[in-house]
Amino acid sequence: MFSVAVDGPSGAGKSSVCQAAAKELGFVYVDTGALYRTIALYVLEKGLDPADPQAVEEALPGIQVDLAYTPEGQKMSLNGQDVTGRIRTPEVSMATSAIAAIPAVRAYLLGLQRGLAKQNCVLMDGRDIGTVVLPEAPLKVYLTASPEERARRRTRQLEGSGQPADYKQVLEDIRQRDYQDSHRATAPLKPAPDAVMLDTSEMGFQQSVEALVSLVRKKM
Ligand code: DC
């Protein structure tokens, strides 16, 4: 099985670029952020504080997270209910950044992620895939773009899905999440020492996909 670890900050286009590249390569695209988001949704729905590690850790045994791969992409279910759409709100994004800093949450999701890479050729997207989840992956890519460009893209994406979006607020959220994700004690966002840097600030979507596909083909 061939694994590609793709890490990078929020809104760099990792998910759409990885999804398209995986399709071209015949790989399974694994969106690990969706796993953390599903746990965050559960925590919010139970009225728990996402920043309270003890409360979140105690809730974990009541959470069953499942993934399914369909032609429309990765579907997430939480205790048997499809939550694929509901994990994409700004509230869930913020709560996810908090719960992702909790070591017990990261440990809880580790086996699931490694299991997927054992059974499939994967393009796995996250924050610590090259550093923690798949440190032996033959190809590690750090896919990024400037905060301003990421905020422009996220604003367009939210507007496109009919959600209210304010560029300044989106930029502020991105900066705050970058800070939280890269300053946490457990598995902080950072490039693996042997990661290939792919900055897409000046690239269009198709160009980014081709750049990633070409990196994979060179390594296979
Ligand atoms: O990629 P995303 O925006 O769906 O990620 C949501 C949050 O989850 C983000 O704050 C970072 C965190 N995350 C993480 O800590 N580790 C991962 N492997 C994936 C996401």
PDB file of C-alpha atoms and ligand atoms in Angstrom:
ATOM      1  CA  MET A   1       0.000   0.000   0.000  1.00  0.00           C
ATOM      2  CA  PHE A   2       1.282   3.472  -0.885  1.00  0.00           C
ATOM      3  CA  SER A   3       0.497   6.348   1.490  1.00  0.00           C
ATOM      4  CA  VAL A   4       0.757  10.046   0.852  1.00  0.00           C
ATOM      5  CA  ALA A   5       0.660  12.289   3.930  1.00  0.00           C
ATOM      6  CA  VAL A   6      -0.636  15.782   3.213  1.00  0.00           C
ATOM      7  CA  ASP A   7      -0.523  18.343   6.002  1.00  0.00           C
ATOM      8  CA  GLY A   8      -1.070  22.071   6.120  1.00  0.00           C
ATOM      9  CA  PRO A   9      -3.158  24.842   7.661  1.00  0.00           C
ATOM     10  CA  SER A  10      -6.924  25.378   7.438  1.00  0.00           C
ATOM     11  CA  GLY A  11      -8.334  26.593   4.163  1.00  0.00           C
ATOM     12  CA  ALA A  12      -5.272  25.880   2.020  1.00  0.00           C
ATOM     13  CA  GLY A  13      -7.480  23.862  -0.321  1.00  0.00           C
ATOM     14  CA  LYS A  14      -6.084  20.563   0.906  1.00  0.00           C
ATOM     15  CA  SER A  15      -9.388  18.729   0.816  1.00  0.00           C
ATOM     16  CA  SER A  16     -10.492  19.718  -2.686  1.00  0.00           C
ATOM     17  CA  VAL A  17      -6.982  19.358  -4.137  1.00  0.00           C
ATOM     18  CA  CYS A  18      -6.424  15.988  -2.427  1.00  0.00           C
ATOM     19  CA  GLN A  19      -9.842  14.713  -3.446  1.00  0.00           C
ATOM     20  CA  ALA A  20      -9.218  15.495  -7.117  1.00  0.00           C
ATOM     21  CA  ALA A  21      -5.643  14.148  -7.006  1.00  0.00           C
ATOM     22  CA  ALA A  22      -6.804  10.927  -5.311  1.00  0.00           C
ATOM     23  CA  LYS A  23      -9.438  10.424  -8.002  1.00  0.00           C
ATOM     24  CA  GLU A  24      -6.825  10.814 -10.730  1.00  0.00           C
ATOM     25  CA  LEU A  25      -4.460   8.396  -8.973  1.00  0.00           C
ATOM     26  CA  GLY A  26      -7.121   5.839  -7.969  1.00  0.00           C
ATOM     27  CA  PHE A  27      -6.304   6.381  -4.283  1.00  0.00           C
ATOM     28  CA  VAL A  28      -8.716   6.728  -1.354  1.00  0.00           C
ATOM     29  CA  TYR A  29      -8.860  10.302  -0.118  1.00  0.00           C
ATOM     30  CA  VAL A  30      -9.020  10.401   3.691  1.00  0.00           C
ATOM     31  CA  ASP A  31     -10.150  13.687   5.235  1.00  0.00           C
ATOM     32  CA  THR A  32      -9.008  13.327   8.852  1.00  0.00           C
ATOM     33  CA  GLY A  33     -10.331  16.777   9.838  1.00  0.00           C
ATOM     34  CA  ALA A  34     -13.824  15.304   9.400  1.00  0.00           C
ATOM     35  CA  LEU A  35     -13.075  12.782  12.176  1.00  0.00           C
ATOM     36  CA  TYR A  36     -12.178  15.555  14.617  1.00  0.00           C
ATOM     37  CA  ARG A  37     -15.172  17.585  13.447  1.00  0.00           C
ATOM     38  CA  THR A  38     -17.517  14.670  14.156  1.00  0.00           C
ATOM     39  CA  ILE A  39     -16.287  14.442  17.739  1.00  0.00           C
ATOM     40  CA  ALA A  40     -16.645  18.222  18.121  1.00  0.00           C
ATOM     41  CA  LEU A  41     -20.241  18.051  16.885  1.00  0.00           C
ATOM     42  CA  TYR A  42     -21.051  15.421  19.499  1.00  0.00           C
ATOM     43  CA  VAL A  43     -19.447  17.548  22.243  1.00  0.00           C
ATOM     44  CA  LEU A  44     -21.441  20.628  21.193  1.00  0.00           C
ATOM     45  CA  GLU A  45     -24.691  18.680  20.944  1.00  0.00           C
ATOM     46  CA  LYS A  46     -24.174  17.301  24.456  1.00  0.00           C
ATOM     47  CA  GLY A  47     -23.658  20.862  25.725  1.00  0.00           C
ATOM     48  CA  LEU A  48     -20.107  20.089  26.863  1.00  0.00           C
ATOM     49  CA  ASP A  49     -17.238  22.587  26.803  1.00  0.00           C
ATOM     50  CA  PRO A  50     -14.878  21.655  23.910  1.00  0.00           C
ATOM     51  CA  ALA A  51     -11.999  23.224  25.859  1.00  0.00           C
ATOM     52  CA  ASP A  52     -12.570  21.004  28.916  1.00  0.00           C
ATOM     53  CA  PRO A  53     -10.232  18.023  28.353  1.00  0.00           C
ATOM     54  CA  GLN A  54     -11.703  15.950  31.162  1.00  0.00           C
ATOM     55  CA  ALA A  55     -15.324  16.375  30.035  1.00  0.00           C
ATOM     56  CA  VAL A  56     -14.371  15.577  26.417  1.00  0.00           C
ATOM     57  CA  GLU A  57     -12.287  12.555  27.398  1.00  0.00           C
ATOM     58  CA  GLU A  58     -15.159  11.172  29.504  1.00  0.00           C
ATOM     59  CA  ALA A  59     -17.518  11.560  26.540  1.00  0.00           C
ATOM     60  CA  LEU A  60     -15.316   9.514  24.142  1.00  0.00           C
ATOM     61  CA  PRO A  61     -16.682   6.039  25.019  1.00  0.00           C
ATOM     62  CA  GLY A  62     -20.157   7.236  23.942  1.00  0.00           C
ATOM     63  CA  ILE A  63     -18.941   8.209  20.474  1.00  0.00           C
ATOM     64  CA  GLN A  64     -18.914   5.893  17.481  1.00  0.00           C
ATOM     65  CA  VAL A  65     -17.344   7.518  14.435  1.00  0.00           C
ATOM     66  CA  ASP A  66     -17.688   5.729  11.077  1.00  0.00           C
ATOM     67  CA  LEU A  67     -16.545   6.582   7.575  1.00  0.00           C
ATOM     68  CA  ALA A  68     -17.928   5.439   4.257  1.00  0.00           C
ATOM     69  CA  TYR A  69     -16.533   6.087   0.800  1.00  0.00           C
ATOM     70  CA  THR A  70     -19.157   6.861  -1.862  1.00  0.00           C
ATOM     71  CA  PRO A  71     -18.887   8.344  -5.367  1.00  0.00           C
ATOM     72  CA  GLU A  72     -19.719  11.743  -3.776  1.00  0.00           C
ATOM     73  CA  GLY A  73     -16.832  11.407  -1.360  1.00  0.00           C
ATOM     74  CA  GLN A  74     -16.258  10.582   2.284  1.00  0.00           C
ATOM     75  CA  LYS A  75     -19.420  10.319   4.403  1.00  0.00           C
ATOM     76  CA  MET A  76     -19.233  10.682   8.165  1.00  0.00           C
ATOM     77  CA  SER A  77     -21.542   9.113  10.647  1.00  0.00           C
ATOM     78  CA  LEU A  78     -21.861   9.779  14.346  1.00  0.00           C
ATOM     79  CA  ASN A  79     -23.505   7.016  16.376  1.00  0.00           C
ATOM     80  CA  GLY A  80     -25.176   5.740  13.214  1.00  0.00           C
ATOM     81  CA  GLN A  81     -26.426   9.133  11.971  1.00  0.00           C
ATOM     82  CA  ASP A  82     -25.101  10.819   8.832  1.00  0.00           C
ATOM     83  CA  VAL A  83     -23.464  14.112   9.888  1.00  0.00           C
ATOM     84  CA  THR A  84     -21.490  14.825   6.686  1.00  0.00           C
ATOM     85  CA  GLY A  85     -23.133  18.244   6.194  1.00  0.00           C
ATOM     86  CA  ARG A  86     -23.517  19.257   9.812  1.00  0.00           C
ATOM     87  CA  ILE A  87     -19.813  19.149  10.644  1.00  0.00           C
ATOM     88  CA  ARG A  88     -19.014  22.067   8.310  1.00  0.00           C
ATOM     89  CA  THR A  89     -20.381  25.066  10.248  1.00  0.00           C
ATOM     90  CA  PRO A  90     -18.049  27.788  11.656  1.00  0.00           C
ATOM     91  CA  GLU A  91     -19.137  26.808  15.227  1.00  0.00           C
ATOM     92  CA  VAL A  92     -18.031  23.229  14.650  1.00  0.00           C
ATOM     93  CA  SER A  93     -14.755  24.482  13.094  1.00  0.00           C
ATOM     94  CA  MET A  94     -13.914  26.490  16.215  1.00  0.00           C
ATOM     95  CA  ALA A  95     -14.884  23.691  18.608  1.00  0.00           C
ATOM     96  CA  THR A  96     -12.837  21.233  16.522  1.00  0.00           C
ATOM     97  CA  SER A  97      -9.688  23.270  16.946  1.00  0.00           C
ATOM     98  CA  ALA A  98     -10.176  23.053  20.739  1.00  0.00           C
ATOM     99  CA  ILE A  99     -10.964  19.320  20.930  1.00  0.00           C
ATOM    100  CA  ALA A 100      -8.097  18.497  18.527  1.00  0.00           C
ATOM    101  CA  ALA A 101      -5.667  19.798  21.174  1.00  0.00           C
ATOM    102  CA  ILE A 102      -6.769  17.089  23.629  1.00  0.00           C
ATOM    103  CA  PRO A 103      -4.306  14.137  23.663  1.00  0.00           C
ATOM    104  CA  ALA A 104      -7.047  11.566  24.445  1.00  0.00           C
ATOM    105  CA  VAL A 105      -8.990  12.632  21.332  1.00  0.00           C
ATOM    106  CA  ARG A 106      -5.896  12.292  19.146  1.00  0.00           C
ATOM    107  CA  ALA A 107      -5.098   8.877  20.623  1.00  0.00           C
ATOM    108  CA  TYR A 108      -8.714   7.777  20.090  1.00  0.00           C
ATOM    109  CA  LEU A 109      -8.498   8.544  16.344  1.00  0.00           C
ATOM    110  CA  LEU A 110      -4.979   7.249  15.702  1.00  0.00           C
ATOM    111  CA  GLY A 111      -5.815   3.564  15.155  1.00  0.00           C
ATOM    112  CA  LEU A 112      -8.689   4.373  12.815  1.00  0.00           C
ATOM    113  CA  GLN A 113      -6.414   6.508  10.615  1.00  0.00           C
ATOM    114  CA  ARG A 114      -3.563   3.980  10.552  1.00  0.00           C
ATOM    115  CA  GLY A 115      -6.019   1.172   9.772  1.00  0.00           C
ATOM    116  CA  LEU A 116      -7.268   3.020   6.692  1.00  0.00           C
ATOM    117  CA  ALA A 117      -3.695   3.420   5.409  1.00  0.00           C
ATOM    118  CA  LYS A 118      -3.009  -0.284   5.954  1.00  0.00           C
ATOM    119  CA  GLN A 119      -5.955  -1.342   3.833  1.00  0.00           C
ATOM    120  CA  ASN A 120      -5.863   1.212   1.012  1.00  0.00           C
ATOM    121  CA  CYS A 121      -3.555   3.368  -1.060  1.00  0.00           C
ATOM    122  CA  VAL A 122      -4.386   6.678   0.604  1.00  0.00           C
ATOM    123  CA  LEU A 123      -3.937  10.365   0.180  1.00  0.00           C
ATOM    124  CA  MET A 124      -4.477  11.362   3.794  1.00  0.00           C
ATOM    125  CA  ASP A 125      -5.030  14.990   4.673  1.00  0.00           C
ATOM    126  CA  GLY A 126      -4.627  16.479   8.151  1.00  0.00           C
ATOM    127  CA  ARG A 127      -2.208  18.341  10.400  1.00  0.00           C
ATOM    128  CA  ASP A 128       0.025  15.619  11.853  1.00  0.00           C
ATOM    129  CA  ILE A 129      -0.161  12.893   9.209  1.00  0.00           C
ATOM    130  CA  GLY A 130       3.513  13.126   8.202  1.00  0.00           C
ATOM    131  CA  THR A 131       4.741  13.790  11.746  1.00  0.00           C
ATOM    132  CA  VAL A 132       2.616  11.398  13.866  1.00  0.00           C
ATOM    133  CA  VAL A 133       0.041   9.260  12.040  1.00  0.00           C
ATOM    134  CA  LEU A 134       2.099   7.986   9.082  1.00  0.00           C
ATOM    135  CA  PRO A 135       5.710   8.956   9.802  1.00  0.00           C
ATOM    136  CA  GLU A 136       6.873   6.197   7.427  1.00  0.00           C
ATOM    137  CA  ALA A 137       4.854   7.500   4.462  1.00  0.00           C
ATOM    138  CA  PRO A 138       7.083   7.480   1.354  1.00  0.00           C
ATOM    139  CA  LEU A 139       5.749  10.916   0.359  1.00  0.00           C
ATOM    140  CA  LYS A 140       4.891  13.807   2.686  1.00  0.00           C
ATOM    141  CA  VAL A 141       3.575  17.070   1.352  1.00  0.00           C
ATOM    142  CA  TYR A 142       3.010  20.322   3.234  1.00  0.00           C
ATOM    143  CA  LEU A 143       0.301  22.121   1.285  1.00  0.00           C
ATOM    144  CA  THR A 144      -0.173  25.749   2.211  1.00  0.00           C
ATOM    145  CA  ALA A 145      -1.192  29.236   1.018  1.00  0.00           C
ATOM    146  CA  SER A 146      -1.071  32.721   2.570  1.00  0.00           C
ATOM    147  CA  PRO A 147      -3.714  33.496   5.259  1.00  0.00           C
ATOM    148  CA  GLU A 148      -5.275  36.192   3.037  1.00  0.00           C
ATOM    149  CA  GLU A 149      -5.599  33.880   0.055  1.00  0.00           C
ATOM    150  CA  ARG A 150      -7.037  31.149   2.288  1.00  0.00           C
ATOM    151  CA  ALA A 151      -9.583  33.612   3.735  1.00  0.00           C
ATOM    152  CA  ARG A 152     -10.639  34.684   0.218  1.00  0.00           C
ATOM    153  CA  ARG A 153     -11.139  31.042  -0.801  1.00  0.00           C
ATOM    154  CA  ARG A 154     -13.052  30.127   2.390  1.00  0.00           C
ATOM    155  CA  THR A 155     -15.331  33.172   2.023  1.00  0.00           C
ATOM    156  CA  ARG A 156     -16.184  32.161  -1.540  1.00  0.00           C
ATOM    157  CA  GLN A 157     -16.774  28.563  -0.419  1.00  0.00           C
ATOM    158  CA  LEU A 158     -19.140  29.597   2.425  1.00  0.00           C
ATOM    159  CA  GLU A 159     -21.037  31.966   0.132  1.00  0.00           C
ATOM    160  CA  GLY A 160     -21.291  29.225  -2.470  1.00  0.00           C
ATOM    161  CA  SER A 161     -22.943  26.923   0.040  1.00  0.00           C
ATOM    162  CA  GLY A 162     -25.414  29.639   1.048  1.00  0.00           C
ATOM    163  CA  GLN A 163     -23.849  30.420   4.437  1.00  0.00           C
ATOM    164  CA  PRO A 164     -23.209  33.998   5.581  1.00  0.00           C
ATOM    165  CA  ALA A 165     -19.529  34.944   5.255  1.00  0.00           C
ATOM    166  CA  ASP A 166     -17.589  38.056   6.192  1.00  0.00           C
ATOM    167  CA  TYR A 167     -14.017  38.161   4.812  1.00  0.00           C
ATOM    168  CA  LYS A 168     -12.561  39.957   7.850  1.00  0.00           C
ATOM    169  CA  GLN A 169     -14.168  37.538  10.269  1.00  0.00           C
ATOM    170  CA  VAL A 170     -13.045  34.551   8.178  1.00  0.00           C
ATOM    171  CA  LEU A 171      -9.454  35.898   8.119  1.00  0.00           C
ATOM    172  CA  GLU A 172      -9.550  36.443  11.884  1.00  0.00           C
ATOM    173  CA  ASP A 173     -10.847  32.866  12.422  1.00  0.00           C
ATOM    174  CA  ILE A 174      -8.119  31.456  10.150  1.00  0.00           C
ATOM    175  CA  ARG A 175      -5.391  33.334  12.050  1.00  0.00           C
ATOM    176  CA  GLN A 176      -6.786  32.167  15.380  1.00  0.00           C
ATOM    177  CA  ARG A 177      -7.022  28.542  14.208  1.00  0.00           C
ATOM    178  CA  ASP A 178      -3.499  28.655  12.707  1.00  0.00           C
ATOM    179  CA  TYR A 179      -2.227  29.861  16.062  1.00  0.00           C
ATOM    180  CA  GLN A 180      -4.164  27.238  18.050  1.00  0.00           C
ATOM    181  CA  ASP A 181      -3.239  24.407  15.688  1.00  0.00           C
ATOM    182  CA  SER A 182       0.471  25.243  15.574  1.00  0.00           C
ATOM    183  CA  HIS A 183       0.964  26.099  19.259  1.00  0.00           C
ATOM    184  CA  ARG A 184      -0.739  23.136  20.914  1.00  0.00           C
ATOM    185  CA  ALA A 185       1.425  20.777  22.940  1.00  0.00           C
ATOM    186  CA  THR A 186       0.222  17.549  21.276  1.00  0.00           C
ATOM    187  CA  ALA A 187       0.860  16.966  17.568  1.00  0.00           C
ATOM    188  CA  PRO A 188       1.114  20.647  16.586  1.00  0.00           C
ATOM    189  CA  LEU A 189       0.740  21.634  12.950  1.00  0.00           C
ATOM    190  CA  LYS A 190       4.228  21.701  11.431  1.00  0.00           C
ATOM    191  CA  PRO A 191       5.878  20.295   8.326  1.00  0.00           C
ATOM    192  CA  ALA A 192       7.651  16.943   8.740  1.00  0.00           C
ATOM    193  CA  PRO A 193      11.411  17.467   8.250  1.00  0.00           C
ATOM    194  CA  ASP A 194      11.250  15.524   4.970  1.00  0.00           C
ATOM    195  CA  ALA A 195       8.022  17.096   3.651  1.00  0.00           C
ATOM    196  CA  VAL A 196       7.893  18.655   0.193  1.00  0.00           C
ATOM    197  CA  MET A 197       6.515  22.226   0.442  1.00  0.00           C
ATOM    198  CA  LEU A 198       3.655  23.044  -1.947  1.00  0.00           C
ATOM    199  CA  ASP A 199       2.537  26.695  -1.698  1.00  0.00           C
ATOM    200  CA  THR A 200      -0.626  27.202  -3.758  1.00  0.00           C
ATOM    201  CA  SER A 201      -1.116  30.961  -3.090  1.00  0.00           C
ATOM    202  CA  GLU A 202      -0.342  31.734  -6.718  1.00  0.00           C
ATOM    203  CA  MET A 203      -1.714  28.533  -8.227  1.00  0.00           C
ATOM    204  CA  GLY A 204      -5.133  27.785  -9.633  1.00  0.00           C
ATOM    205  CA  PHE A 205      -7.012  24.685  -8.550  1.00  0.00           C
ATOM    206  CA  GLN A 206      -6.085  22.484 -11.517  1.00  0.00           C
ATOM    207  CA  GLN A 207      -2.438  23.532 -11.315  1.00  0.00           C
ATOM    208  CA  SER A 208      -2.353  22.548  -7.621  1.00  0.00           C
ATOM    209  CA  VAL A 209      -3.899  19.147  -8.401  1.00  0.00           C
ATOM    210  CA  GLU A 210      -1.376  18.519 -11.171  1.00  0.00           C
ATOM    211  CA  ALA A 211       1.523  19.530  -8.922  1.00  0.00           C
ATOM    212  CA  LEU A 212       0.405  17.032  -6.273  1.00  0.00           C
ATOM    213  CA  VAL A 213      -0.273  14.219  -8.757  1.00  0.00           C
ATOM    214  CA  SER A 214       3.136  14.743 -10.293  1.00  0.00           C
ATOM    215  CA  LEU A 215       4.859  14.535  -6.869  1.00  0.00           C
ATOM    216  CA  VAL A 216       3.083  11.227  -6.203  1.00  0.00           C
ATOM    217  CA  ARG A 217       3.879   9.742  -9.630  1.00  0.00           C
ATOM    218  CA  LYS A 218       7.564  10.609  -9.210  1.00  0.00           C
ATOM    219  CA  LYS A 219       7.655   8.615  -5.943  1.00  0.00           C
ATOM    220  CA  MET A 220       5.659   5.553  -6.987  1.00  0.00           C
TER     221      MET A 220
HETATM  222  O1   DC B   1      -9.011  20.249   8.020  1.00  0.00           O
HETATM  223  P1   DC B   1     -10.168  20.777   8.837  1.00  0.00           P
HETATM  224  O2   DC B   1     -10.375  22.267   8.697  1.00  0.00           O
HETATM  225  O3   DC B   1     -11.432  20.022   8.627  1.00  0.00           O
HETATM  226  O4   DC B   1      -9.724  20.537  10.365  1.00  0.00           O
HETATM  227  C1   DC B   1     -10.539  20.898  11.427  1.00  0.00           C
HETATM  228  C2   DC B   1      -9.708  21.062  12.695  1.00  0.00           C
HETATM  229  O5   DC B   1      -9.194  19.800  13.110  1.00  0.00           O
HETATM  230  C3   DC B   1      -8.529  22.016  12.621  1.00  0.00           C
HETATM  231  O6   DC B   1      -8.605  22.940  13.704  1.00  0.00           O
HETATM  232  C4   DC B   1      -7.308  21.162  12.799  1.00  0.00           C
HETATM  233  C5   DC B   1      -7.820  19.877  13.385  1.00  0.00           C
HETATM  234  N1   DC B   1      -7.167  18.712  12.802  1.00  0.00           N
HETATM  235  C6   DC B   1      -6.123  18.152  13.497  1.00  0.00           C
HETATM  236  O7   DC B   1      -5.757  18.661  14.551  1.00  0.00           O
HETATM  237  N2   DC B   1      -5.508  17.044  13.009  1.00  0.00           N
HETATM  238  C7   DC B   1      -5.888  16.490  11.855  1.00  0.00           C
HETATM  239  N3   DC B   1      -5.255  15.412  11.403  1.00  0.00           N
HETATM  240  C8   DC B   1      -6.939  17.069  11.112  1.00  0.00           C
HETATM  241  C9   DC B   1      -7.554  18.192  11.613  1.00  0.00           C
END
